[in-house]
């Protein structure tokens, strides 16, 4: 992991302590327990924030309580990494109440995806510190072991949190000539980027590599959100756009015949920069861990591309 512009978090030591919290939705306690058991079997110590397993309306706990859990774990010097239990919805309600200078000062690893994108964005914009777009305890580590997807997730997670270099090759057809592109990697959940658009939580990144994922939104809605970023000048200021997994919607060919392929075609017609697909990231088990804001090298090759960071 490297960066010319943003601060790096501390590395997770072997046997380090992982703080688990629920900044948004309420997780399944069984899945949290299963994820914790897996992490502890690998030699790491785990501690749950007091209200990790609570349930309040749609959330794990009221806003004040979720914020207090976050702040207490951030201030605890024995905790090396903070990982979400799950996403959902809720961080937009408290992101403005987090002291991002404290986040920068502590330099803990913060890891999650989906609604966690609010933390990724704000930490980079207001704390100048790199976080991780990666797995959650209940969403990913609770899944069955010894599958190709689980092994893929872990093989790309542990090197990042330990500060080692990562190189991943992705097979994907595209119309671009071979080339090498460098820039900070950022983006993640498209809804959250648009939700916080125009606010102080969106980092001003020109020359970046923007990756996106989404769940439960039809392709025409995805395109509409991407047009918001296009009209705001964000897409054109990037050196490349990479689409991850956009799943979880029902295709309605009669009423909404628009497909993901239409969205990709539209983006490629709008932008002079490469628009790539098939990034293994999103609401799926086969998931990369991406150092959010770190310098990344994207090498476009015939029949695919590689990422090194």
mmCIF file of C-alpha atoms in Angstrom, residues 8-122:
data_model
loop_
_atom_site.group_PDB
_atom_site.id
_atom_site.type_symbol
_atom_site.label_atom_id
_atom_site.label_comp_id
_atom_site.label_asym_id
_atom_site.label_seq_id
_atom_site.Cartn_x
_atom_site.Cartn_y
_atom_site.Cartn_z
ATOM 1 C CA UNK A 8 -1.523 5.403 5.501
ATOM 2 C CA UNK A 9 -3.149 3.615 8.429
ATOM 3 C CA UNK A 10 -1.064 1.489 10.761
ATOM 4 C CA UNK A 11 -0.613 -2.150 9.800
ATOM 5 C CA UNK A 12 -2.501 -4.903 11.580
ATOM 6 C CA UNK A 13 0.034 -6.897 13.599
ATOM 7 C CA UNK A 14 -0.131 -10.673 13.740
ATOM 8 C CA UNK A 15 -2.474 -11.499 16.600
ATOM 9 C CA UNK A 16 -3.753 -7.916 16.703
ATOM 10 C CA UNK A 17 -7.113 -6.840 18.076
ATOM 11 C CA UNK A 18 -10.077 -6.258 15.773
ATOM 12 C CA UNK A 19 -12.925 -4.070 17.000
ATOM 13 C CA UNK A 20 -16.302 -4.984 15.491
ATOM 14 C CA UNK A 21 -19.144 -2.478 15.380
ATOM 15 C CA UNK A 22 -22.481 -1.926 13.652
ATOM 16 C CA UNK A 23 -22.587 1.630 12.277
ATOM 17 C CA UNK A 24 -25.791 1.057 10.310
ATOM 18 C CA UNK A 25 -28.097 -1.966 10.268
ATOM 19 C CA UNK A 26 -28.593 -4.663 12.870
ATOM 20 C CA UNK A 27 -26.648 -7.845 12.052
ATOM 21 C CA UNK A 28 -27.608 -11.474 12.495
ATOM 22 C CA UNK A 29 -25.994 -12.452 15.838
ATOM 23 C CA UNK A 30 -25.310 -15.966 14.585
ATOM 24 C CA UNK A 31 -23.388 -14.632 11.600
ATOM 25 C CA UNK A 32 -21.425 -12.230 13.802
ATOM 26 C CA UNK A 33 -20.511 -15.110 16.108
ATOM 27 C CA UNK A 34 -19.465 -17.231 13.141
ATOM 28 C CA UNK A 35 -17.318 -14.423 11.693
ATOM 29 C CA UNK A 36 -15.678 -13.748 15.062
ATOM 30 C CA UNK A 37 -14.895 -17.450 15.494
ATOM 31 C CA UNK A 38 -13.181 -17.513 12.118
ATOM 32 C CA UNK A 39 -11.050 -14.446 12.888
ATOM 33 C CA UNK A 40 -10.100 -15.787 16.298
ATOM 34 C CA UNK A 41 -9.201 -19.178 14.813
ATOM 35 C CA UNK A 42 -6.681 -17.302 12.677
ATOM 36 C CA UNK A 43 -5.064 -15.916 15.807
ATOM 37 C CA UNK A 44 -6.676 -12.471 16.066
ATOM 38 C CA UNK A 45 -8.408 -11.085 19.120
ATOM 39 C CA UNK A 46 -11.898 -9.701 18.611
ATOM 40 C CA UNK A 47 -13.992 -7.350 20.696
ATOM 41 C CA UNK A 48 -17.549 -6.245 19.974
ATOM 42 C CA UNK A 49 -18.741 -2.701 20.586
ATOM 43 C CA UNK A 50 -21.414 -2.734 23.323
ATOM 44 C CA UNK A 51 -24.347 -2.313 20.939
ATOM 45 C CA UNK A 52 -23.095 -4.341 17.968
ATOM 46 C CA UNK A 53 -25.909 -6.897 18.239
ATOM 47 C CA UNK A 54 -28.717 -4.533 19.237
ATOM 48 C CA UNK A 55 -31.733 -3.714 17.088
ATOM 49 C CA UNK A 56 -33.528 -0.376 17.033
ATOM 50 C CA UNK A 57 -36.051 0.393 14.284
ATOM 51 C CA UNK A 58 -34.086 -0.208 11.070
ATOM 52 C CA UNK A 59 -30.725 0.343 12.797
ATOM 53 C CA UNK A 60 -28.541 -1.520 15.249
ATOM 54 C CA UNK A 61 -29.063 1.297 17.765
ATOM 55 C CA UNK A 62 -30.096 4.981 17.913
ATOM 56 C CA UNK A 63 -27.781 7.486 16.233
ATOM 57 C CA UNK A 64 -26.202 8.686 19.489
ATOM 58 C CA UNK A 65 -25.455 5.125 20.567
ATOM 59 C CA UNK A 66 -23.931 4.062 17.267
ATOM 60 C CA UNK A 67 -21.783 7.187 17.283
ATOM 61 C CA UNK A 68 -20.680 6.497 20.871
ATOM 62 C CA UNK A 69 -19.691 2.933 19.949
ATOM 63 C CA UNK A 70 -17.607 4.234 17.064
ATOM 64 C CA UNK A 71 -15.899 6.880 19.187
ATOM 65 C CA UNK A 72 -15.138 4.479 22.031
ATOM 66 C CA UNK A 73 -13.476 1.979 19.719
ATOM 67 C CA UNK A 74 -11.568 4.746 17.965
ATOM 68 C CA UNK A 75 -10.193 5.973 21.292
ATOM 69 C CA UNK A 76 -9.280 2.497 22.594
ATOM 70 C CA UNK A 77 -5.481 2.171 22.152
ATOM 71 C CA UNK A 78 -5.649 -1.634 22.290
ATOM 72 C CA UNK A 79 -7.751 -1.876 19.105
ATOM 73 C CA UNK A 80 -5.735 -2.089 15.887
ATOM 74 C CA UNK A 81 -8.510 -2.354 13.313
ATOM 75 C CA UNK A 82 -12.206 -1.485 13.242
ATOM 76 C CA UNK A 83 -14.397 -3.600 10.984
ATOM 77 C CA UNK A 84 -18.115 -3.272 10.343
ATOM 78 C CA UNK A 85 -20.411 -6.166 11.134
ATOM 79 C CA UNK A 86 -22.651 -5.259 8.190
ATOM 80 C CA UNK A 87 -23.826 -2.269 6.164
ATOM 81 C CA UNK A 88 -27.418 -1.280 5.518
ATOM 82 C CA UNK A 89 -28.405 2.327 6.116
ATOM 83 C CA UNK A 90 -27.473 4.737 8.865
ATOM 84 C CA UNK A 91 -24.072 6.351 8.400
ATOM 85 C CA UNK A 92 -25.493 9.328 6.521
ATOM 86 C CA UNK A 93 -27.251 10.185 9.803
ATOM 87 C CA UNK A 94 -24.014 10.423 11.828
ATOM 88 C CA UNK A 95 -21.151 11.037 9.372
ATOM 89 C CA UNK A 96 -21.274 14.796 10.100
ATOM 90 C CA UNK A 97 -20.858 14.115 13.843
ATOM 91 C CA UNK A 98 -17.647 12.106 13.589
ATOM 92 C CA UNK A 99 -14.433 13.952 14.405
ATOM 93 C CA UNK A 100 -12.386 13.143 11.322
ATOM 94 C CA UNK A 101 -9.263 14.725 12.746
ATOM 95 C CA UNK A 102 -9.428 12.141 15.536
ATOM 96 C CA UNK A 103 -9.792 9.428 12.903
ATOM 97 C CA UNK A 104 -6.670 10.744 11.167
ATOM 98 C CA UNK A 105 -4.760 10.972 14.433
ATOM 99 C CA UNK A 106 -5.531 7.406 15.528
ATOM 100 C CA UNK A 107 -4.532 5.887 12.159
ATOM 101 C CA UNK A 108 -6.533 2.722 12.799
ATOM 102 C CA UNK A 109 -7.526 0.500 9.913
ATOM 103 C CA UNK A 110 -11.222 1.069 9.138
ATOM 104 C CA UNK A 111 -12.784 -1.599 6.929
ATOM 105 C CA UNK A 112 -16.176 -2.107 5.319
ATOM 106 C CA UNK A 113 -18.270 -1.623 2.186
ATOM 107 C CA UNK A 114 -21.781 -0.647 1.091
ATOM 108 C CA UNK A 115 -23.087 1.985 3.572
ATOM 109 C CA UNK A 116 -19.530 2.091 4.960
ATOM 110 C CA UNK A 117 -18.673 4.079 1.818
ATOM 111 C CA UNK A 118 -19.654 7.173 3.827
ATOM 112 C CA UNK A 119 -16.716 6.488 6.165
ATOM 113 C CA UNK A 120 -14.383 5.788 3.244
ATOM 114 C CA UNK A 121 -15.301 9.066 1.579
ATOM 115 C CA UNK A 122 -15.251 11.276 4.672
#
